[in-house]
Amino acid sequence: MGGQTIFGQNIYEKSQEGNNKNLPVHEYTLTIKEEMVNKAGKEVKGMTVNGTIPGPTLEFTEGEYAVIYVKNEMSVETSVHWHGILLPNFYDGVPYLSTPPIKPGTTFKYEFPIKQSGTYWYHSHTMLQEQSGVFGSLLINPKEKTLDYDKDLVLMLSDWTNEKPMNVLRNLKRGNEWYSMKKGTSTPLNQVISRGALGAQLDFWRQRMEGADIADVYYPAFLINGEEKVEYPQFKAGEKVRLRIIDGSASTSFWMTFGGATPTLISADGLDVIPVKRNKTFIAVAETYDFIVEIPENGKIEFRITAQDGSGMASAFLGSGKVLEAQDVPRPDKIAMMQKMAKMKMKMGAPALKYNPGKDESHEMKEEYGMQMDGTEMKKDTMTMNRSKMNHSKMEMKKDTMMMDHSKMDLGNTSKMDMNSDMKMGGMQGMELPAGEAGMFSEYNYDYLKSPEKTTYDKDVPVNEILLNLTGNMNRYIWSMNGVPLSETDKIKIKGGQVTRITLNNLTMMHHPMHLHGHFFRVINKNGEYSPLKHTVNVPPMQEVTIEFYGNEYGDWFFHCHILYHLMGGMARVISYDTPRDVRMKGYPVSNLIAETNKYYTWGMIDAASHMTELNLVTSNIRNQFNVTAEYGWNKNLEVEFSYERYLFDYLRVFGGVNVENEMEDSLEELNTTAIAGIRYLTPYLFNLDVRIDSKLRPQISLSREILIFPRTAIFGSYEYQADFGWVNDLPAGDNFVNEVAWNAGVEYFLSRNFSLMASYDNRFGAGGGLSIRF
Ligand SMILES: [Cu+2]
């Protein structure tokens, strides 16, 4: 086979290794099925693994050889990815990238040596199947037990929707505000004003943002091992239980809190850390944390998870007797967050889609967006660090300096930092800030994670630096890196035998738990040489995190945001060792995987009102959109329009199409058909601007906007002005110019995801009211 070698080994042979060391074989069979399940008070179709959600725990011991047969009994193809496991590329389970998809009715055999121990998990990597239930836990025992505990308990966390996951994504794409209304996390104008935050809101609107955001999807239930409340009375007083906690949610990160005595955190993402007593701890999507708790004499411990946006919780109880309640986590205050962010003068709205995706502008983007600093605030020369190190982490410095009073800033502290280590300025996050002035996202840093061993690489190993700005557009629900979604970029090529250092600079309002397949990376934190190793790292809004890993693999590995809806929106990259493709992948082109992130979504709306009726249809992928609009007033006024538009970047699109209108007011006798072309632009303050000219050379401009004023009530309006200079038409005698104005204004009350009551006045159709139906 192919002659390329890596570290002296033929790549194909390496991937074909099989059980050549005659390791003890440990075999499992997983059967994936579609069946009806009831998780939140409603029977809906889910996807189960061996009949349950979550699937079974697969338990191995380090040094075994795993053989796992996955049977697909569904009508659609599937896959299983072994999250956090170091294995041959071919068995990593990303369909079309490293592994063939498992077609309906077929079985795929995964096999790999178990080279590690700890808490991991598995899940489908096919579109949104994980949200439907295709996930479960992996528990790998070490060869020799080093930690002191009596029992293991896996706690698999998840989020559950009664909707079809693709329909959830379609609703996110169309910008339906129903989910945040349902959760009570929307920030309507009346609340913004009463809190004195109108200035901050205007600042956000000016940058085309609605507001601070935490989670997008409404979930009727959050689950621990498939239940909203689950009891483990089998544990006896005095027993030490190792909780193996895995966040297998599709899009929900949680705050974990524990009743009773403070538990001990012993591992993160499967690997041991220096044990630390810790209660309230954040777990991002796809992370795992192990805690040891001791069952008390006098009651049962509550382990509670609270969704990050405060929209729900779930609890597990360990032991028996009276409940030792876990601490409440207050709902985050989005309006206060918006005010703080506005005060920090952050420049938001970095593009999620660029005019020229092939041009690398990552550094310019990083300079332009994020926290702004006037340059005089930090006296660089007072710091005892060398210039090049300073440079590398300039933005991080900016962020931290923004949050502190400089007169109180203890620069002496900095000089004590070990600048010989490669930790660079990550340590700045650990600097002591005057009380109450800590950064608003400091509770999300990983400083409490310290590796028991040095994790640094040999100083002589070349380092390849990569900057990835995390970018997104909430209005269209497109997610990308450096303004480029997966479908518009090439693989990121890296070399074996090198350190790849990736700076993740989040320019969005959301957290992104970034996961790299097949590797552990260092997450640079204040522990310097002892920075922890992880497979998933959460990057908070407008914050920067640096990770690095040594390249000792071959093949192509996926690197993506583990919020499934962000992954499907394009926030992913392929990290490639640029080695020849496995011959077994023939017939499974990677373009199929990429196409999943650039699908067309279709939605529509009908207004049925006493004065008029209106139909809107939209079909859209990342760059292209087709629109049909038909308005009919019962007073015999009609306008129908078809247009195709192409997004040049986030806010600007060009369009062309056909428009049909009645010529005479209140009469359908003469219909006027014109070709139209123009631009559509989302302006600062979120107005939709449409500037066009038709085939009769009549220019037209229109502007529209909708604003949520009360929790379920929005107002909307539009204004359209068309001029006719008589360049093509014959104007009435004596006129050298006529114009036509159309405008409307109205109010909408949201009844449910698909229905609203509406009332409006339109200068063509008059006043009336009715029902809006979204489909
Ligand atoms: Cu994300």
mmCIF file of N, CA and C in Angstrom, residues 459-507:
data_model
loop_
_atom_site.group_PDB
_atom_site.id
_atom_site.type_symbol
_atom_site.label_atom_id
_atom_site.label_comp_id
_atom_site.label_asym_id
_atom_site.label_seq_id
_atom_site.Cartn_x
_atom_site.Cartn_y
_atom_site.Cartn_z
ATOM 1 N N LYS A 459 11.248 22.079 24.049
ATOM 2 C CA LYS A 459 11.424 23.454 23.545
ATOM 3 C C LYS A 459 11.898 23.497 22.093
ATOM 4 N N ASP A 460 12.550 22.435 21.666
ATOM 5 C CA ASP A 460 13.113 22.437 20.310
ATOM 6 C C ASP A 460 12.088 22.103 19.228
ATOM 7 N N VAL A 461 10.916 21.666 19.643
ATOM 8 C CA VAL A 461 9.904 21.285 18.653
ATOM 9 C C VAL A 461 9.331 22.553 18.012
ATOM 10 N N PRO A 462 9.316 22.613 16.679
ATOM 11 C CA PRO A 462 8.765 23.810 16.034
ATOM 12 C C PRO A 462 7.276 23.993 16.362
ATOM 13 N N VAL A 463 6.896 25.274 16.480
ATOM 14 C CA VAL A 463 5.509 25.600 16.830
ATOM 15 C C VAL A 463 4.838 26.280 15.648
ATOM 16 N N ASN A 464 3.660 25.804 15.309
ATOM 17 C CA ASN A 464 2.875 26.384 14.230
ATOM 18 C C ASN A 464 1.696 27.104 14.857
ATOM 19 N N GLU A 465 1.643 28.436 14.662
ATOM 20 C CA GLU A 465 0.589 29.229 15.311
ATOM 21 C C GLU A 465 -0.581 29.458 14.367
ATOM 22 N N ILE A 466 -1.774 29.243 14.873
ATOM 23 C CA ILE A 466 -2.988 29.438 14.073
ATOM 24 C C ILE A 466 -3.959 30.297 14.880
ATOM 25 N N LEU A 467 -4.509 31.300 14.218
ATOM 26 C CA LEU A 467 -5.508 32.145 14.881
ATOM 27 C C LEU A 467 -6.882 31.822 14.308
ATOM 28 N N LEU A 468 -7.799 31.445 15.162
ATOM 29 C CA LEU A 468 -9.178 31.212 14.724
ATOM 30 C C LEU A 468 -10.106 32.116 15.525
ATOM 31 N N ASN A 469 -10.628 33.138 14.859
ATOM 32 C CA ASN A 469 -11.667 33.948 15.480
ATOM 33 C C ASN A 469 -12.971 33.174 15.343
ATOM 34 N N LEU A 470 -13.709 33.054 16.426
ATOM 35 C CA LEU A 470 -15.001 32.371 16.348
ATOM 36 C C LEU A 470 -16.047 33.424 16.007
ATOM 37 N N THR A 471 -16.753 33.197 14.910
ATOM 38 C CA THR A 471 -17.651 34.222 14.396
ATOM 39 C C THR A 471 -19.052 33.645 14.174
ATOM 40 N N GLY A 472 -20.035 34.509 14.216
ATOM 41 C CA GLY A 472 -21.398 34.020 14.037
ATOM 42 C C GLY A 472 -22.355 35.150 13.739
ATOM 43 N N ASN A 473 -23.463 34.798 13.165
ATOM 44 C CA ASN A 473 -24.505 35.754 12.827
ATOM 45 C C ASN A 473 -25.823 35.187 13.334
ATOM 46 N N MET A 474 -26.311 35.773 14.432
ATOM 47 C CA MET A 474 -27.539 35.276 15.041
ATOM 48 C C MET A 474 -28.751 35.493 14.151
ATOM 49 N N ASN A 475 -28.735 36.566 13.366
ATOM 50 C CA ASN A 475 -29.907 36.878 12.551
ATOM 51 C C ASN A 475 -30.183 35.780 11.541
ATOM 52 N N ARG A 476 -29.115 35.205 10.992
ATOM 53 C CA ARG A 476 -29.296 34.145 9.993
ATOM 54 C C ARG A 476 -28.842 32.794 10.526
ATOM 55 N N TYR A 477 -28.360 32.774 11.745
ATOM 56 C CA TYR A 477 -27.875 31.549 12.367
ATOM 57 C C TYR A 477 -26.825 30.849 11.504
ATOM 58 N N ILE A 478 -25.780 31.636 11.191
ATOM 59 C CA ILE A 478 -24.619 31.095 10.485
ATOM 60 C C ILE A 478 -23.437 31.197 11.439
ATOM 61 N N TRP A 479 -22.682 30.122 11.559
ATOM 62 C CA TRP A 479 -21.555 30.083 12.487
ATOM 63 C C TRP A 479 -20.306 29.715 11.715
ATOM 64 N N SER A 480 -19.203 30.335 12.069
ATOM 65 C CA SER A 480 -18.013 30.161 11.244
ATOM 66 C C SER A 480 -16.761 30.444 12.057
ATOM 67 N N MET A 481 -15.600 30.354 11.411
ATOM 68 C CA MET A 481 -14.343 30.777 12.029
ATOM 69 C C MET A 481 -13.658 31.740 11.067
ATOM 70 N N ASN A 482 -13.143 32.810 11.595
ATOM 71 C CA ASN A 482 -12.539 33.861 10.768
ATOM 72 C C ASN A 482 -13.503 34.342 9.684
ATOM 73 N N GLY A 483 -14.798 34.286 9.971
ATOM 74 C CA GLY A 483 -15.787 34.735 8.999
ATOM 75 C C GLY A 483 -15.984 33.766 7.848
ATOM 76 N N VAL A 484 -15.520 32.536 7.991
ATOM 77 C CA VAL A 484 -15.591 31.565 6.901
ATOM 78 C C VAL A 484 -16.213 30.268 7.439
ATOM 79 N N PRO A 485 -17.409 29.913 6.966
ATOM 80 C CA PRO A 485 -17.990 28.637 7.394
ATOM 81 C C PRO A 485 -17.283 27.450 6.735
ATOM 82 N N LEU A 486 -17.502 26.271 7.281
ATOM 83 C CA LEU A 486 -16.806 25.067 6.797
ATOM 84 C C LEU A 486 -16.910 24.904 5.287
ATOM 85 N N SER A 487 -18.075 25.226 4.727
ATOM 86 C CA SER A 487 -18.298 24.970 3.304
ATOM 87 C C SER A 487 -17.487 25.884 2.393
ATOM 88 N N GLU A 488 -16.824 26.905 2.970
ATOM 89 C CA GLU A 488 -16.093 27.848 2.116
ATOM 90 C C GLU A 488 -14.596 27.835 2.383
ATOM 91 N N THR A 489 -14.109 26.756 2.979
ATOM 92 C CA THR A 489 -12.683 26.755 3.313
ATOM 93 C C THR A 489 -12.042 25.416 3.008
ATOM 94 N N ASP A 490 -10.716 25.422 2.994
ATOM 95 C CA ASP A 490 -9.945 24.189 2.848
ATOM 96 C C ASP A 490 -9.608 23.631 4.214
ATOM 97 N N LYS A 491 -8.992 22.466 4.190
ATOM 98 C CA LYS A 491 -8.501 21.873 5.423
ATOM 99 C C LYS A 491 -7.390 22.736 6.011
ATOM 100 N N ILE A 492 -7.267 22.706 7.324
ATOM 101 C CA ILE A 492 -6.110 23.332 7.969
ATOM 102 C C ILE A 492 -5.019 22.279 7.998
ATOM 103 N N LYS A 493 -3.933 22.539 7.268
ATOM 104 C CA LYS A 493 -2.883 21.525 7.181
ATOM 105 C C LYS A 493 -1.870 21.711 8.297
ATOM 106 N N ILE A 494 -1.580 20.630 8.977
ATOM 107 C CA ILE A 494 -0.551 20.666 10.022
ATOM 108 C C ILE A 494 0.454 19.554 9.732
ATOM 109 N N LYS A 495 1.567 19.610 10.466
ATOM 110 C CA LYS A 495 2.599 18.597 10.246
ATOM 111 C C LYS A 495 2.781 17.750 11.486
ATOM 112 N N GLY A 496 3.053 16.478 11.277
ATOM 113 C CA GLY A 496 3.439 15.631 12.393
ATOM 114 C C GLY A 496 4.770 16.112 12.945
ATOM 115 N N GLY A 497 5.029 15.852 14.229
ATOM 116 C CA GLY A 497 6.293 16.248 14.819
ATOM 117 C C GLY A 497 6.379 17.721 15.152
ATOM 118 N N GLN A 498 5.260 18.437 15.031
ATOM 119 C CA GLN A 498 5.230 19.854 15.378
ATOM 120 C C GLN A 498 4.183 20.103 16.443
ATOM 121 N N VAL A 499 4.347 21.234 17.126
ATOM 122 C CA VAL A 499 3.291 21.678 18.031
ATOM 123 C C VAL A 499 2.390 22.633 17.250
ATOM 124 N N THR A 500 1.099 22.392 17.296
ATOM 125 C CA THR A 500 0.141 23.316 16.702
ATOM 126 C C THR A 500 -0.487 24.107 17.838
ATOM 127 N N ARG A 501 -0.327 25.414 17.778
ATOM 128 C CA ARG A 501 -0.884 26.274 18.832
ATOM 129 C C ARG A 501 -2.025 27.082 18.218
ATOM 130 N N ILE A 502 -3.207 26.890 18.743
ATOM 131 C CA ILE A 502 -4.383 27.557 18.183
ATOM 132 C C ILE A 502 -4.915 28.569 19.182
ATOM 133 N N THR A 503 -5.001 29.807 18.736
ATOM 134 C CA THR A 503 -5.635 30.835 19.554
ATOM 135 C C THR A 503 -7.087 30.933 19.121
ATOM 136 N N LEU A 504 -7.981 30.684 20.066
ATOM 137 C CA LEU A 504 -9.409 30.760 19.796
ATOM 138 C C LEU A 504 -9.917 32.075 20.364
ATOM 139 N N ASN A 505 -10.310 32.978 19.479
ATOM 140 C CA ASN A 505 -10.736 34.306 19.894
ATOM 141 C C ASN A 505 -12.219 34.445 19.577
ATOM 142 N N ASN A 506 -13.025 34.403 20.609
ATOM 143 C CA ASN A 506 -14.476 34.389 20.411
ATOM 144 C C ASN A 506 -14.997 35.809 20.188
ATOM 145 N N LEU A 507 -15.535 36.056 19.010
ATOM 146 C CA LEU A 507 -16.079 37.385 18.694
ATOM 147 C C LEU A 507 -17.607 37.358 18.682
#
